[in-house]
């Protein structure tokens, strides 16, 4: 092998599979691309319900394996990256000039380990001083469920800190 300053026109990098420790909402993929003109870096992502990520496909901005994220930050949602424990990204590096190469400096993945569920109640159905009871079991699309997590209740945009006894509500 002889070293050369000529670069390949394209290449792909698949990240390690990241383990959040529990099912989470994947929020953003951000990166620093300090590449020269004539080069570019794009991304695809996937979230997985198993450590091997063997049944999920990489997708871009419109949930298709034919599209890519090309601007940082890439805002993720549960259609692009479902509520799962594992996450992986793939970077596509390209150049139009074999004398320069794309340069990916760093990548950051942000997530939130709480699940937001919105309950819309019409003012026509609310009685003054009535109690609101929320019960049930939260089942996620990946087959898992949520237990022992805080439940935060908002009223007219303001957080209700807890019930009448001052306790924080939790799922069970």
CSV table of C-alpha atoms in Angstrom, one decimal:
chain,number,residue,atom,x,y,z
A,1,UNK,CA,0.0,0.0,0.0
A,2,UNK,CA,1.3,3.4,-0.9
A,3,UNK,CA,-0.1,6.5,0.8
A,4,UNK,CA,-1.8,9.0,-1.4
A,5,UNK,CA,-3.6,12.3,-1.1
A,6,UNK,CA,-6.4,11.2,-3.5
A,7,UNK,CA,-9.6,10.4,-1.7
A,8,UNK,CA,-12.5,8.1,-2.6
A,9,UNK,CA,-15.6,9.9,-4.0
A,10,UNK,CA,-17.9,8.5,-1.3
A,11,UNK,CA,-18.0,6.5,1.9
A,12,UNK,CA,-20.4,5.4,4.6
A,13,UNK,CA,-19.9,5.3,8.4
A,14,UNK,CA,-22.3,3.3,10.6
A,15,UNK,CA,-22.2,4.3,14.3
A,16,UNK,CA,-22.2,2.0,17.2
A,17,UNK,CA,-25.6,1.1,18.5
A,18,UNK,CA,-26.4,3.4,21.4
A,19,UNK,CA,-28.2,2.0,24.5
A,20,UNK,CA,-30.3,4.5,26.4
A,21,UNK,CA,-31.0,1.9,29.2
A,22,UNK,CA,-34.8,2.1,28.6
A,23,UNK,CA,-37.3,3.2,26.0
A,24,UNK,CA,-36.8,6.9,25.2
A,25,UNK,CA,-38.0,9.6,22.8
A,26,UNK,CA,-35.1,10.5,20.5
A,27,UNK,CA,-35.2,14.3,20.0
A,28,UNK,CA,-32.3,15.5,17.8
A,29,UNK,CA,-29.3,14.5,15.8
A,30,UNK,CA,-26.7,17.3,15.6
A,31,UNK,CA,-23.3,17.3,14.1
A,32,UNK,CA,-20.4,19.5,13.2
A,33,UNK,CA,-19.4,19.3,9.5
A,34,UNK,CA,-16.3,21.4,8.8
A,35,UNK,CA,-15.9,20.1,5.2
A,36,UNK,CA,-14.6,22.1,2.3
A,37,UNK,CA,-16.8,23.2,-0.7
A,38,UNK,CA,-17.6,20.4,-3.0
A,39,UNK,CA,-18.1,17.9,-0.2
A,40,UNK,CA,-21.1,17.0,1.9
A,41,UNK,CA,-22.3,14.8,4.7
A,42,UNK,CA,-25.8,13.4,5.1
A,43,UNK,CA,-27.4,11.1,7.7
A,44,UNK,CA,-30.0,8.4,8.2
A,45,UNK,CA,-31.2,7.2,11.6
A,46,UNK,CA,-33.0,4.2,13.2
A,47,UNK,CA,-34.2,3.4,16.7
A,48,UNK,CA,-34.5,-0.2,17.7
A,49,UNK,CA,-36.2,-2.4,20.2
A,50,UNK,CA,-33.3,-4.9,20.3
A,51,UNK,CA,-29.6,-4.5,20.8
A,52,UNK,CA,-28.7,-5.8,17.3
A,53,UNK,CA,-31.0,-3.4,15.5
A,54,UNK,CA,-31.6,-6.3,13.0
A,55,UNK,CA,-35.2,-5.6,11.9
A,56,UNK,CA,-35.3,-1.8,11.6
A,57,UNK,CA,-34.2,0.2,8.6
A,58,UNK,CA,-32.3,3.5,8.4
A,59,UNK,CA,-34.5,6.4,7.3
A,60,UNK,CA,-34.1,10.1,6.4
A,61,UNK,CA,-36.2,13.2,6.9
A,62,UNK,CA,-39.5,11.8,5.6
A,63,UNK,CA,-39.3,8.3,7.1
A,64,UNK,CA,-38.0,6.8,3.8
A,65,UNK,CA,-34.8,4.9,3.3
A,66,UNK,CA,-34.4,6.9,0.1
A,67,UNK,CA,-34.0,10.3,1.9
A,68,UNK,CA,-31.4,11.9,4.1
A,69,UNK,CA,-30.9,14.5,6.8
A,70,UNK,CA,-28.6,17.2,5.4
A,71,UNK,CA,-28.9,20.0,7.9
A,72,UNK,CA,-28.0,20.0,11.6
A,73,UNK,CA,-29.9,19.8,13.9
A,74,UNK,CA,-32.1,17.0,12.4
A,75,UNK,CA,-35.3,17.1,14.5
A,76,UNK,CA,-36.5,13.6,15.1
A,77,UNK,CA,-40.0,12.4,16.0
A,78,UNK,CA,-41.6,9.1,16.9
A,79,UNK,CA,-42.3,8.3,13.2
A,80,UNK,CA,-38.6,8.7,12.3
A,81,UNK,CA,-37.2,7.3,15.5
A,82,UNK,CA,-39.9,5.4,17.5
A,83,UNK,CA,-39.9,5.2,21.3
A,84,UNK,CA,-37.2,2.6,21.7
A,85,UNK,CA,-34.1,1.8,23.8
A,86,UNK,CA,-31.5,1.6,21.1
A,87,UNK,CA,-30.4,4.1,18.4
A,88,UNK,CA,-28.0,4.1,15.5
A,89,UNK,CA,-27.1,6.6,12.8
A,90,UNK,CA,-25.3,6.3,9.4
A,91,UNK,CA,-23.3,9.1,7.9
A,92,UNK,CA,-22.8,9.3,4.1
A,93,UNK,CA,-19.7,11.2,3.1
A,94,UNK,CA,-19.2,12.5,-0.5
A,95,UNK,CA,-16.8,14.6,-2.5
A,96,UNK,CA,-16.8,16.0,-6.0
A,97,UNK,CA,-13.1,16.5,-5.9
A,98,UNK,CA,-10.7,13.6,-5.1
A,99,UNK,CA,-8.2,16.1,-3.6
A,100,UNK,CA,-10.5,17.1,-0.7
A,101,UNK,CA,-12.5,15.0,1.7
A,102,UNK,CA,-15.6,15.7,3.9
A,103,UNK,CA,-14.7,16.1,7.6
A,104,UNK,CA,-17.2,15.1,10.3
A,105,UNK,CA,-16.0,16.6,13.6
A,106,UNK,CA,-18.6,15.3,16.0
A,107,UNK,CA,-22.1,13.9,16.3
A,108,UNK,CA,-24.6,14.3,19.3
A,109,UNK,CA,-27.8,12.5,19.9
A,110,UNK,CA,-30.3,13.9,22.4
A,111,UNK,CA,-33.2,12.0,23.9
A,112,UNK,CA,-35.8,12.4,26.6
A,113,UNK,CA,-36.8,9.5,28.9
A,114,UNK,CA,-40.4,10.7,29.5
A,115,UNK,CA,-43.3,10.1,27.2
A,116,UNK,CA,-45.7,12.9,26.6
A,117,UNK,CA,-49.4,12.0,26.1
A,118,UNK,CA,-51.9,14.7,25.4
A,119,UNK,CA,-55.4,14.5,26.7
A,120,UNK,CA,-57.8,17.0,25.1
A,121,UNK,CA,-60.9,17.7,27.1
A,122,UNK,CA,-63.6,19.9,25.7
A,123,UNK,CA,-64.8,22.7,28.0
A,124,UNK,CA,-68.3,21.4,27.2
A,125,UNK,CA,-67.5,18.3,29.1
A,126,UNK,CA,-66.0,19.9,32.2
A,127,UNK,CA,-68.0,20.5,35.4
A,128,UNK,CA,-66.7,23.2,37.8
A,129,UNK,CA,-64.9,21.6,40.7
A,130,UNK,CA,-65.0,18.1,39.0
A,131,UNK,CA,-62.3,15.6,39.6
A,132,UNK,CA,-60.3,14.2,36.7
A,133,UNK,CA,-59.4,10.6,36.9
A,134,UNK,CA,-56.8,9.2,34.5
A,135,UNK,CA,-56.2,5.5,34.7
A,136,UNK,CA,-55.1,2.7,32.4
A,137,UNK,CA,-52.0,1.1,31.1
A,138,UNK,CA,-49.7,2.7,28.5
A,139,UNK,CA,-48.8,0.3,25.7
A,140,UNK,CA,-46.3,1.4,23.1
A,141,UNK,CA,-46.2,0.5,19.5
A,142,UNK,CA,-43.1,-1.5,20.0
A,143,UNK,CA,-44.9,-3.8,22.4
A,144,UNK,CA,-43.3,-2.5,25.6
A,145,UNK,CA,-45.2,-0.6,28.3
A,146,UNK,CA,-44.5,2.2,30.8
A,147,UNK,CA,-44.5,1.6,34.5
A,148,UNK,CA,-43.3,3.5,37.6
A,149,UNK,CA,-42.8,6.7,35.6
A,150,UNK,CA,-44.0,10.2,36.8
A,151,UNK,CA,-47.2,11.5,35.4
A,152,UNK,CA,-47.3,15.3,35.1
A,153,UNK,CA,-50.7,16.9,34.7
A,154,UNK,CA,-51.0,20.3,33.1
A,155,UNK,CA,-54.1,22.6,33.4
A,156,UNK,CA,-54.4,25.5,31.0
A,157,UNK,CA,-50.6,25.2,30.3
A,158,UNK,CA,-49.6,25.2,33.9
A,159,UNK,CA,-48.0,22.2,35.6
A,160,UNK,CA,-50.1,20.6,38.4
A,161,UNK,CA,-47.3,19.4,40.7
A,162,UNK,CA,-49.3,16.6,42.4
A,163,UNK,CA,-52.6,15.4,43.7
A,164,UNK,CA,-54.4,16.8,46.8
A,165,UNK,CA,-52.1,14.9,49.1
A,166,UNK,CA,-49.0,16.5,47.4
A,167,UNK,CA,-47.7,13.3,45.8
A,168,UNK,CA,-46.5,12.9,42.3
A,169,UNK,CA,-48.7,10.6,40.3
A,170,UNK,CA,-47.0,7.5,38.7
A,171,UNK,CA,-48.0,4.8,36.3
A,172,UNK,CA,-48.5,1.3,37.5
